[in-house]
CSV table of C-alpha atoms in Angstrom, one decimal:
chain,number,residue,atom,x,y,z
A,1,UNK,CA,85.9,8.2,102.9
A,2,UNK,CA,83.5,10.2,105.1
A,3,UNK,CA,79.8,10.4,106.0
A,4,UNK,CA,79.2,12.9,103.0
A,5,UNK,CA,76.1,11.8,101.0
A,6,UNK,CA,76.8,13.6,97.7
A,7,UNK,CA,79.7,14.6,95.7
A,8,UNK,CA,80.4,18.4,96.0
A,9,UNK,CA,78.9,20.8,93.5
A,10,UNK,CA,82.5,21.3,91.9
A,11,UNK,CA,82.7,17.5,91.5
A,12,UNK,CA,79.3,17.2,90.1
A,13,UNK,CA,80.1,19.9,87.6
A,14,UNK,CA,83.3,18.5,86.6
A,15,UNK,CA,81.7,15.0,86.2
A,16,UNK,CA,78.7,16.2,84.0
A,17,UNK,CA,80.8,18.8,82.0
A,18,UNK,CA,83.4,16.3,81.3
A,19,UNK,CA,81.0,13.6,80.4
A,20,UNK,CA,79.5,16.0,77.9
A,21,UNK,CA,82.9,16.9,76.3
A,22,UNK,CA,84.1,13.2,76.2
A,23,UNK,CA,81.0,12.1,74.4
A,24,UNK,CA,81.3,14.9,71.9
A,25,UNK,CA,85.2,14.1,71.6
A,26,UNK,CA,84.7,10.3,71.2
A,27,UNK,CA,81.9,10.8,68.7
A,28,UNK,CA,83.8,13.4,66.7
A,29,UNK,CA,86.9,11.2,66.6
A,30,UNK,CA,85.2,8.2,65.3
A,31,UNK,CA,83.1,10.2,62.7
A,32,UNK,CA,86.2,12.3,61.5
A,33,UNK,CA,88.5,9.6,60.8
A,34,UNK,CA,86.1,7.9,58.3
A,35,UNK,CA,84.8,11.0,56.6
A,36,UNK,CA,85.9,12.6,53.3
A,37,UNK,CA,83.7,15.5,53.6
A,38,UNK,CA,84.3,19.2,54.1
A,39,UNK,CA,83.3,19.4,57.8
A,40,UNK,CA,86.1,16.9,58.6
A,41,UNK,CA,88.8,19.5,58.8
A,42,UNK,CA,86.5,21.9,61.0
A,43,UNK,CA,85.7,19.0,63.4
A,44,UNK,CA,89.4,17.7,63.3
A,45,UNK,CA,90.6,21.3,64.2
A,46,UNK,CA,88.1,21.6,67.1
A,47,UNK,CA,88.8,18.2,68.3
A,48,UNK,CA,92.6,19.1,68.9
A,49,UNK,CA,91.7,22.2,70.6
A,50,UNK,CA,89.1,20.6,72.9
A,51,UNK,CA,91.6,17.8,73.6
A,52,UNK,CA,93.9,20.7,75.0
A,53,UNK,CA,90.9,22.0,77.0
A,54,UNK,CA,90.2,18.4,78.3
A,55,UNK,CA,93.7,18.0,79.5
A,56,UNK,CA,93.5,21.1,81.5
A,57,UNK,CA,90.0,20.0,82.8
A,58,UNK,CA,91.1,16.7,83.9
A,59,UNK,CA,94.2,18.0,85.7
A,60,UNK,CA,92.0,20.5,87.7
A,61,UNK,CA,89.6,17.8,88.2
A,62,UNK,CA,92.1,15.3,89.6
A,63,UNK,CA,93.3,18.0,92.1
A,64,UNK,CA,89.8,19.0,93.0
A,65,UNK,CA,89.0,15.2,93.6
A,66,UNK,CA,92.0,14.7,95.8
A,67,UNK,CA,91.2,17.7,98.0
A,68,UNK,CA,87.6,16.9,99.0
A,69,UNK,CA,85.8,14.0,100.7
A,70,UNK,CA,83.7,11.7,98.5
A,71,UNK,CA,80.7,9.6,99.6
A,72,UNK,CA,81.6,6.2,101.0
A,73,UNK,CA,80.6,3.1,98.7
A,74,UNK,CA,77.7,1.1,100.2
A,75,UNK,CA,78.5,-1.2,103.0
A,76,UNK,CA,76.6,-4.1,101.6
A,77,UNK,CA,79.1,-4.2,98.4
A,78,UNK,CA,81.2,-7.2,98.4
A,79,UNK,CA,85.0,-6.8,98.7
A,80,UNK,CA,85.6,-7.4,95.0
A,81,UNK,CA,82.8,-5.0,94.0
A,82,UNK,CA,84.6,-2.2,96.1
A,83,UNK,CA,87.7,-3.1,94.6
A,84,UNK,CA,86.5,-3.0,91.0
A,85,UNK,CA,84.7,0.4,91.6
A,86,UNK,CA,87.9,2.0,92.9
A,87,UNK,CA,90.1,0.4,90.2
A,88,UNK,CA,87.7,1.4,87.4
A,89,UNK,CA,87.4,5.0,88.6
A,90,UNK,CA,91.4,5.3,88.5
A,91,UNK,CA,91.5,3.8,85.2
A,92,UNK,CA,89.0,6.3,84.0
A,93,UNK,CA,91.2,9.0,85.2
A,94,UNK,CA,94.1,7.4,83.6
A,95,UNK,CA,92.4,7.2,80.4
A,96,UNK,CA,91.2,10.8,80.7
A,97,UNK,CA,94.9,11.8,80.7
A,98,UNK,CA,96.1,9.2,78.3
A,99,UNK,CA,93.6,10.3,75.5
A,100,UNK,CA,94.8,14.1,75.1
A,101,UNK,CA,98.5,13.1,75.8
A,102,UNK,CA,98.5,10.5,73.1
A,103,UNK,CA,96.6,12.6,70.8
A,104,UNK,CA,99.1,15.6,71.2
A,105,UNK,CA,102.1,13.1,70.9
A,106,UNK,CA,100.9,11.6,67.6
A,107,UNK,CA,100.6,15.2,66.2
A,108,UNK,CA,104.0,16.1,67.7
A,109,UNK,CA,105.7,13.2,66.0
A,110,UNK,CA,103.9,13.8,62.7
A,111,UNK,CA,105.4,17.4,62.9
A,112,UNK,CA,101.8,19.0,62.9
A,113,UNK,CA,101.6,22.0,65.2
A,114,UNK,CA,98.2,22.3,66.8
A,115,UNK,CA,96.6,25.8,66.3
A,116,UNK,CA,94.6,26.9,69.3
A,117,UNK,CA,91.6,29.2,68.0
A,118,UNK,CA,94.3,31.2,66.0
A,119,UNK,CA,95.8,32.6,69.4
A,120,UNK,CA,98.9,30.4,69.6
A,121,UNK,CA,100.3,27.0,68.4
A,122,UNK,CA,101.4,24.1,70.5
A,123,UNK,CA,104.9,23.1,69.3
A,124,UNK,CA,105.4,19.9,67.2
A,125,UNK,CA,108.8,18.1,66.3
A,126,UNK,CA,110.8,19.7,63.5
A,127,UNK,CA,111.3,16.5,61.7
A,128,UNK,CA,108.7,13.7,61.4
A,129,UNK,CA,109.2,10.4,63.4
A,130,UNK,CA,107.1,7.9,61.7
A,131,UNK,CA,107.7,5.2,64.2
A,132,UNK,CA,106.5,7.3,67.2
A,133,UNK,CA,103.6,8.7,65.1
A,134,UNK,CA,102.5,5.1,64.5
A,135,UNK,CA,103.0,4.2,68.2
A,136,UNK,CA,100.9,7.1,69.5
A,137,UNK,CA,98.3,7.0,66.7
A,138,UNK,CA,97.5,3.3,67.4
A,139,UNK,CA,97.4,4.1,71.3
A,140,UNK,CA,95.1,7.0,70.7
A,141,UNK,CA,92.7,4.4,69.2
A,142,UNK,CA,93.3,1.7,71.7
A,143,UNK,CA,92.8,4.3,74.6
A,144,UNK,CA,89.6,5.4,72.9
A,145,UNK,CA,88.2,2.1,72.7
A,146,UNK,CA,89.2,1.2,76.4
A,147,UNK,CA,87.5,4.4,77.4
A,148,UNK,CA,84.3,3.5,75.5
A,149,UNK,CA,84.2,0.2,77.3
A,150,UNK,CA,84.9,1.6,80.6
A,151,UNK,CA,82.2,4.2,80.2
A,152,UNK,CA,79.7,1.5,79.2
A,153,UNK,CA,80.7,-0.4,82.4
A,154,UNK,CA,80.5,2.9,84.5
A,155,UNK,CA,77.1,3.8,83.2
A,156,UNK,CA,75.9,0.0,83.5
A,157,UNK,CA,77.2,-0.2,87.1
A,158,UNK,CA,75.3,3.3,88.0
A,159,UNK,CA,72.2,1.9,86.7
A,160,UNK,CA,72.6,-1.2,88.5
A,161,UNK,CA,73.1,0.7,91.7
A,162,UNK,CA,70.1,2.8,91.0
A,163,UNK,CA,67.6,0.4,89.5
A,164,UNK,CA,68.5,-3.0,91.1
A,165,UNK,CA,70.2,-2.2,94.3
A,166,UNK,CA,68.2,0.9,94.8
A,167,UNK,CA,71.1,2.6,96.7
A,168,UNK,CA,72.2,6.2,96.7
A,169,UNK,CA,75.3,5.6,94.3
A,170,UNK,CA,73.7,7.3,91.3
A,171,UNK,CA,72.0,10.0,93.2
A,172,UNK,CA,75.2,11.1,94.9
A,173,UNK,CA,76.2,12.4,91.5
A,174,UNK,CA,73.0,14.0,90.5
B,1,UNK,CA,88.4,-7.7,47.1
B,2,UNK,CA,84.8,-8.4,47.7
B,3,UNK,CA,84.0,-4.8,48.3
B,4,UNK,CA,85.6,-3.9,45.1
B,5,UNK,CA,83.7,-6.6,43.1
B,6,UNK,CA,80.4,-5.2,44.6
B,7,UNK,CA,81.5,-1.7,43.9
B,8,UNK,CA,82.3,-2.5,40.1
B,9,UNK,CA,78.9,-4.5,40.0
B,10,UNK,CA,76.9,-1.4,41.3
B,11,UNK,CA,78.9,1.1,39.3
B,12,UNK,CA,76.4,1.1,36.4
B,13,UNK,CA,73.4,1.3,38.6
B,14,UNK,CA,74.8,4.3,40.5
B,15,UNK,CA,75.3,6.1,37.1
B,16,UNK,CA,71.9,5.5,35.9
B,17,UNK,CA,70.0,6.0,38.8
B,18,UNK,CA,71.3,9.2,40.4
B,19,UNK,CA,73.6,12.1,39.9
B,20,UNK,CA,74.5,12.1,43.5
B,21,UNK,CA,77.3,9.5,44.0
B,22,UNK,CA,77.3,7.2,46.9
B,23,UNK,CA,79.1,8.4,50.0
B,24,UNK,CA,82.4,6.6,50.6
B,25,UNK,CA,84.6,6.7,53.7
B,26,UNK,CA,88.4,7.6,53.8
B,27,UNK,CA,88.8,3.8,54.4
B,28,UNK,CA,86.9,2.8,51.3
B,29,UNK,CA,88.7,5.4,49.3
B,30,UNK,CA,92.1,4.2,50.4
B,31,UNK,CA,91.1,0.4,50.1
B,32,UNK,CA,90.3,1.3,46.3
B,33,UNK,CA,93.5,3.2,45.8
B,34,UNK,CA,95.7,0.5,47.4
B,35,UNK,CA,93.9,-2.2,45.3
B,36,UNK,CA,94.5,-5.8,45.8
B,37,UNK,CA,98.1,-5.9,45.8
B,38,UNK,CA,99.1,-4.0,49.1
B,39,UNK,CA,102.9,-2.9,49.6
B,40,UNK,CA,103.3,-2.6,53.4
B,41,UNK,CA,104.9,0.5,54.5
B,42,UNK,CA,104.5,2.3,51.3
B,43,UNK,CA,102.2,5.3,50.2
B,44,UNK,CA,98.8,3.9,48.9
B,45,UNK,CA,98.8,6.5,46.2
B,46,UNK,CA,102.0,7.9,44.5
B,47,UNK,CA,104.0,5.0,46.1
B,48,UNK,CA,107.0,5.3,43.9
B,49,UNK,CA,109.2,8.4,44.3
B,50,UNK,CA,112.6,9.8,45.1
B,51,UNK,CA,113.4,12.2,47.8
B,52,UNK,CA,114.7,15.5,46.8
B,53,UNK,CA,115.9,18.6,48.9
B,54,UNK,CA,116.9,22.2,48.4
B,55,UNK,CA,115.8,25.6,49.2
B,56,UNK,CA,113.1,28.2,48.3
B,57,UNK,CA,114.6,31.5,47.1
B,58,UNK,CA,111.9,34.1,48.0
B,59,UNK,CA,112.1,37.4,46.2
B,60,UNK,CA,109.6,39.0,48.6
B,61,UNK,CA,107.0,39.7,45.8
B,62,UNK,CA,104.3,37.7,47.7
B,63,UNK,CA,104.9,39.2,51.1
B,64,UNK,CA,102.2,41.8,50.7
B,65,UNK,CA,99.6,39.1,50.2
B,66,UNK,CA,100.8,36.5,52.9
B,67,UNK,CA,102.3,37.0,56.4
B,68,UNK,CA,103.9,33.7,56.0
B,69,UNK,CA,107.7,34.2,56.7
B,70,UNK,CA,108.8,32.0,53.7
B,71,UNK,CA,107.6,34.9,51.6
B,72,UNK,CA,109.9,37.5,53.1
B,73,UNK,CA,113.0,37.9,51.0
B,74,UNK,CA,115.3,35.1,51.8
B,75,UNK,CA,116.0,31.4,51.7
B,76,UNK,CA,113.8,28.5,53.3
B,77,UNK,CA,115.2,25.0,52.9
B,78,UNK,CA,112.8,22.1,52.2
B,79,UNK,CA,112.5,18.3,51.9
B,80,UNK,CA,110.7,17.2,48.9
B,81,UNK,CA,109.5,14.2,46.8
B,82,UNK,CA,109.1,13.6,43.1
B,83,UNK,CA,106.8,10.8,42.4
B,84,UNK,CA,104.5,9.0,39.9
B,85,UNK,CA,100.7,8.1,40.2
B,86,UNK,CA,100.0,4.5,41.3
B,87,UNK,CA,100.1,2.1,44.2
B,88,UNK,CA,103.1,0.2,43.1
B,89,UNK,CA,106.5,1.4,44.4
B,90,UNK,CA,108.5,-0.4,41.7
B,91,UNK,CA,106.2,0.6,38.7
B,92,UNK,CA,107.9,1.7,35.5
B,93,UNK,CA,108.3,5.6,35.7
B,94,UNK,CA,107.3,6.4,32.1
B,95,UNK,CA,104.0,4.4,32.2
B,96,UNK,CA,102.5,6.5,34.8
B,97,UNK,CA,99.9,9.2,33.6
B,98,UNK,CA,100.6,11.8,36.4
B,99,UNK,CA,103.8,13.1,38.0
B,100,UNK,CA,104.1,15.0,41.2
B,101,UNK,CA,106.2,17.3,43.3
B,102,UNK,CA,105.7,17.4,47.0
B,103,UNK,CA,107.6,19.9,49.4
B,104,UNK,CA,107.7,20.3,53.1
B,105,UNK,CA,108.9,23.4,54.7
B,106,UNK,CA,109.9,22.7,58.4
B,107,UNK,CA,110.0,26.3,59.5
B,108,UNK,CA,109.8,26.0,63.1
B,109,UNK,CA,108.5,24.1,66.0
B,110,UNK,CA,104.9,25.8,65.4
B,111,UNK,CA,105.0,26.6,61.7
B,112,UNK,CA,105.1,23.7,59.0
B,113,UNK,CA,103.9,23.9,55.3
B,114,UNK,CA,103.4,20.8,53.2
B,115,UNK,CA,102.6,21.0,49.6
B,116,UNK,CA,101.5,18.3,47.1
B,117,UNK,CA,101.4,19.3,43.4
B,118,UNK,CA,100.6,17.4,40.3
B,119,UNK,CA,101.0,17.7,36.6
B,120,UNK,CA,97.3,18.2,35.8
B,121,UNK,CA,96.1,21.9,36.4
B,122,UNK,CA,92.6,20.7,37.3
B,123,UNK,CA,90.6,17.8,38.6
B,124,UNK,CA,88.0,15.9,36.4
B,125,UNK,CA,85.5,16.1,39.1
B,126,UNK,CA,84.7,18.4,41.9
B,127,UNK,CA,84.0,16.2,45.0
B,128,UNK,CA,85.5,13.1,46.5
B,129,UNK,CA,82.6,10.7,46.1
B,130,UNK,CA,82.5,11.4,42.3
B,131,UNK,CA,86.3,11.1,42.3
B,132,UNK,CA,85.8,7.5,43.8
B,133,UNK,CA,83.6,6.5,41.0
B,134,UNK,CA,86.0,8.0,38.5
B,135,UNK,CA,88.8,5.7,39.9
B,136,UNK,CA,86.4,2.8,39.8
B,137,UNK,CA,85.9,3.6,36.2
B,138,UNK,CA,89.6,3.9,35.4
B,139,UNK,CA,90.2,0.6,37.0
B,140,UNK,CA,87.2,-1.0,35.1
B,141,UNK,CA,88.8,-0.1,31.6
B,142,UNK,CA,88.6,2.3,28.6
B,143,UNK,CA,84.6,1.7,28.1
B,144,UNK,CA,83.7,2.7,31.6
B,145,UNK,CA,86.1,5.7,31.6
B,146,UNK,CA,84.5,6.9,28.6
B,147,UNK,CA,81.0,6.5,29.8
B,148,UNK,CA,82.1,8.2,33.2
B,149,UNK,CA,83.4,11.2,31.5
B,150,UNK,CA,80.4,11.6,29.1
B,151,UNK,CA,78.2,11.6,32.3
B,152,UNK,CA,80.5,14.1,34.0
B,153,UNK,CA,80.5,17.4,31.8
B,154,UNK,CA,82.7,18.9,34.5
B,155,UNK,CA,85.6,17.0,33.4
B,156,UNK,CA,85.9,19.0,30.0
B,157,UNK,CA,88.8,21.0,30.9
B,158,UNK,CA,90.7,18.1,32.5
B,159,UNK,CA,90.1,16.1,29.2
B,160,UNK,CA,91.2,19.1,27.1
B,161,UNK,CA,94.5,19.3,29.2
B,162,UNK,CA,95.0,15.4,28.9
B,163,UNK,CA,94.5,15.5,25.1
B,164,UNK,CA,97.4,18.0,24.7
B,165,UNK,CA,99.6,16.8,27.5
B,166,UNK,CA,102.9,15.1,26.4
B,167,UNK,CA,105.0,13.7,29.2
B,168,UNK,CA,108.5,14.9,29.0
B,169,UNK,CA,111.6,13.0,29.6
B,170,UNK,CA,112.3,14.4,33.0
B,171,UNK,CA,110.8,15.3,36.4
B,172,UNK,CA,112.7,18.6,35.9
B,173,UNK,CA,110.8,19.7,32.8
B,174,UNK,CA,107.2,19.3,34.1
B,175,UNK,CA,104.9,21.8,35.4
B,176,UNK,CA,103.4,21.0,38.8
B,177,UNK,CA,100.1,22.7,39.9
B,178,UNK,CA,98.4,23.2,43.4
B,179,UNK,CA,95.2,22.2,41.6
B,180,UNK,CA,93.2,23.2,44.6
B,181,UNK,CA,93.1,26.9,45.8
B,182,UNK,CA,94.2,28.5,49.0
B,183,UNK,CA,93.8,31.7,50.8
B,184,UNK,CA,96.8,33.9,51.5
B,185,UNK,CA,96.2,36.2,54.5
B,186,UNK,CA,98.2,39.2,54.9
B,187,UNK,CA,99.3,41.4,57.9
B,188,UNK,CA,95.9,43.3,57.7
B,189,UNK,CA,94.0,40.0,57.7
B,190,UNK,CA,93.1,40.4,54.0
B,191,UNK,CA,92.4,37.2,52.3
B,192,UNK,CA,93.3,36.5,48.7
B,193,UNK,CA,92.3,33.2,46.9
B,194,UNK,CA,95.3,31.7,44.9
B,195,UNK,CA,96.5,28.8,43.0
B,196,UNK,CA,100.1,28.3,42.2
B,197,UNK,CA,102.3,26.4,39.9
B,198,UNK,CA,105.9,25.3,39.7
B,199,UNK,CA,107.1,26.1,36.2
B,200,UNK,CA,110.2,24.4,34.9
B,201,UNK,CA,113.2,26.1,33.7
B,202,UNK,CA,114.4,23.5,31.1
B,203,UNK,CA,112.9,21.6,28.4
B,204,UNK,CA,113.5,17.9,27.9
B,205,UNK,CA,112.1,15.9,25.1
B,206,UNK,CA,109.8,13.0,25.5
B,207,UNK,CA,111.8,9.7,26.0
B,208,UNK,CA,111.2,6.1,25.1
B,209,UNK,CA,113.7,4.7,27.4
B,210,UNK,CA,113.1,1.1,28.6
B,211,UNK,CA,114.5,1.7,32.2
B,212,UNK,CA,111.8,1.2,34.8
B,213,UNK,CA,113.6,3.8,36.9
B,214,UNK,CA,114.2,6.1,33.8
B,215,UNK,CA,112.9,9.4,35.5
B,216,UNK,CA,114.5,8.6,38.8
B,217,UNK,CA,117.8,7.9,37.4
B,218,UNK,CA,117.5,11.1,35.0
B,219,UNK,CA,116.7,13.3,38.0
B,220,UNK,CA,119.5,11.9,40.0
B,221,UNK,CA,122.0,12.5,37.3
B,222,UNK,CA,120.6,15.9,36.5
B,223,UNK,CA,120.8,17.1,40.0
B,224,UNK,CA,124.3,15.6,40.6
B,225,UNK,CA,125.3,17.8,37.7
B,226,UNK,CA,123.7,21.0,38.7
B,227,UNK,CA,120.7,22.6,40.5
B,228,UNK,CA,117.1,22.0,39.1
B,229,UNK,CA,115.1,25.1,39.3
B,230,UNK,CA,111.3,25.9,39.2
B,231,UNK,CA,109.7,29.3,39.2
B,232,UNK,CA,107.0,29.4,41.8
B,233,UNK,CA,104.2,31.4,40.1
B,234,UNK,CA,100.9,32.3,41.9
B,235,UNK,CA,97.7,33.1,40.2
B,236,UNK,CA,95.4,35.7,42.1
B,237,UNK,CA,91.7,34.9,41.8
B,238,UNK,CA,89.4,37.7,41.3
B,239,UNK,CA,85.6,38.1,42.3
B,240,UNK,CA,84.3,36.1,39.3
B,241,UNK,CA,86.5,33.0,40.2
B,242,UNK,CA,85.3,30.0,42.2
B,243,UNK,CA,88.0,28.9,44.6
B,244,UNK,CA,86.0,25.9,45.7
B,245,UNK,CA,85.8,24.2,42.3
B,246,UNK,CA,89.0,22.4,41.4
B,247,UNK,CA,87.4,21.5,37.8
B,248,UNK,CA,87.8,24.9,36.5
B,249,UNK,CA,91.0,26.9,35.6
B,250,UNK,CA,90.9,30.7,36.3
B,251,UNK,CA,91.3,32.9,33.2
B,252,UNK,CA,94.8,33.4,31.9
B,253,UNK,CA,94.4,37.0,32.3
B,254,UNK,CA,94.4,36.9,36.1
B,255,UNK,CA,97.4,38.6,38.0
B,256,UNK,CA,100.4,36.3,38.4
B,257,UNK,CA,103.1,36.7,40.7
B,258,UNK,CA,106.4,34.9,40.7
B,259,UNK,CA,107.3,34.4,44.5
B,260,UNK,CA,110.8,33.1,43.8
B,261,UNK,CA,112.4,30.0,42.8
B,262,UNK,CA,112.5,26.4,44.1
B,263,UNK,CA,116.0,25.0,43.7
B,264,UNK,CA,116.6,21.3,44.0
B,265,UNK,CA,120.1,20.5,45.0
B,266,UNK,CA,120.1,16.8,46.2
B,267,UNK,CA,118.2,13.5,45.5
B,268,UNK,CA,118.1,10.5,47.8
B,269,UNK,CA,116.3,7.0,47.3
B,270,UNK,CA,112.9,7.2,49.0
B,271,UNK,CA,113.7,5.0,51.9
B,272,UNK,CA,117.0,6.5,52.6
B,273,UNK,CA,115.8,10.1,52.3
B,274,UNK,CA,113.9,12.2,54.7
B,275,UNK,CA,110.8,12.3,52.5
B,276,UNK,CA,109.4,8.9,53.1
B,277,UNK,CA,108.3,9.6,56.7
B,278,UNK,CA,106.3,12.7,55.7
B,279,UNK,CA,102.7,12.9,55.1
B,280,UNK,CA,102.5,15.6,52.4
B,281,UNK,CA,99.1,16.6,53.5
B,282,UNK,CA,98.2,19.9,51.7
B,283,UNK,CA,96.2,21.1,54.9
B,284,UNK,CA,99.4,21.4,57.0
B,285,UNK,CA,99.6,25.0,56.6
B,286,UNK,CA,101.5,27.8,58.2
B,287,UNK,CA,100.1,31.1,59.7
B,288,UNK,CA,99.4,33.4,56.6
B,289,UNK,CA,97.9,30.6,54.3
B,290,UNK,CA,94.5,29.1,54.9
B,291,UNK,CA,92.3,26.1,53.3
B,292,UNK,CA,89.5,27.0,51.1
B,293,UNK,CA,86.3,24.8,51.2
B,294,UNK,CA,87.2,23.2,48.1
B,295,UNK,CA,85.7,19.5,48.8
B,296,UNK,CA,88.5,17.8,46.9
B,297,UNK,CA,91.1,19.8,49.0
B,298,UNK,CA,89.4,18.7,52.3
B,299,UNK,CA,89.1,15.1,51.3
B,300,UNK,CA,92.8,14.8,50.2
B,301,UNK,CA,93.8,15.6,53.9
B,302,UNK,CA,91.4,12.8,55.3
B,303,UNK,CA,92.5,10.2,52.6
B,304,UNK,CA,96.2,11.0,53.2
B,305,UNK,CA,95.7,10.6,56.7
B,306,UNK,CA,94.2,7.0,56.4
B,307,UNK,CA,97.1,6.0,54.0
B,308,UNK,CA,99.7,7.6,56.4
B,309,UNK,CA,98.3,5.8,59.2
B,310,UNK,CA,98.3,2.3,57.5
B,311,UNK,CA,101.8,2.5,56.2
B,312,UNK,CA,103.2,4.1,59.5
B,313,UNK,CA,101.8,1.2,61.5
B,314,UNK,CA,103.1,-1.3,59.0
B,315,UNK,CA,106.6,0.4,59.4
B,316,UNK,CA,106.3,0.2,63.2
B,317,UNK,CA,105.3,-3.5,63.2
B,318,UNK,CA,108.1,-4.3,60.8
B,319,UNK,CA,106.1,-5.0,57.6
B,320,UNK,CA,107.9,-2.7,55.4
B,321,UNK,CA,110.0,-4.6,52.8
B,322,UNK,CA,111.9,-3.1,49.9
B,323,UNK,CA,110.0,-4.9,47.1
B,324,UNK,CA,112.4,-6.2,44.2
B,325,UNK,CA,111.8,-4.6,40.6
B,326,UNK,CA,110.2,-7.2,38.6
């Protein structure tokens, strides 16, 4: 940690760009598994492609994050608050990897190659493994629910810093 | 159960007040299909079936229309499934109104093709929410189904087919239809809407056998004695045909191309065979074949996904038990 007051421009772009992508992906995911309507296939196809893009983005984001200084947490935070801030951020990163990986693996074990814009296809198993499909299908859901909860906590904490504590935590990402 | 009762109570209201059916979710649709008696680990629809395997012998006739490698002259192996309609994996074979043939071509790590075909050539309704109402009506009994059809003139072709259809004594002597249309895409990117049919090469008279597994035993014995063969015939739409409406057959005068023959050379009980793990989602398509916007086709994929998730998770958690024949 250093004296920097704000996240770097690249980190802010990754943060808000991926925030929009993740919001769209979670919304699409929740709606498409329930729908029988014609748009379902279009959204599902896009969801898979943007999952691939999300996996690439979060990898680049993590490298970017590890190479740059970030603002220190406010000094007046208690030890457990600092700990939970750090743990929740690494959990967020973990889930951002776990979502596309579990999504890909459920397709892989269901033997469903993923078509990327008609340019190429991601490989899938030749033969279905229904147990592994079920495992990753259910994990994909559990991770999604965990991610939604963690994002809610993340937004709540950001607002808490800004509105109640009136510190610079939220501003450092704007 | 509560949902079902409410849905049944509300059905007449829906019929009277509006032409537009209530939107249902994939979960509601599969709830309706599985009914009150859930058979853990089994398909929610077409639960009873037998695994088959064999090969597609392509004659190359369709290769000008689709770049899919299966249509080049040559042989592609498949895993498939012959099944009957219904949610009960032990139901008597001869009581089911619909029979099905599903195929899975596992071509390469990036190319898969699944096909799910039924004996009726057309659907009674054109979109999934109305189809839900049709299933409700079927479950409610003859009076409800009669009323449903009278309110849905689009079911005319389906009813005409049903009136003349006589179930044969074998899976081998049935005709299996794609029902929905697909696009073939050729090397130049040209799109051609098609439907297809697997035409039997044998005739087997209707049977009144009492055996609950009459069709499964018949096909197992038949395949053990020799290959069971179907001609794979494609019908090409012309500009006047609507590829997005599964209730209307295309005129008989349309160009037909026989792409080759489907040859079944092995059968296995479904829980021992390779077909049980497969979701025969007709929207798993290889390069060279694309989905139309047909609402029924799109909905099949969503509903199959929900059914597949349920039974796969039940299998993972060990809930699948082989039910005894009753």
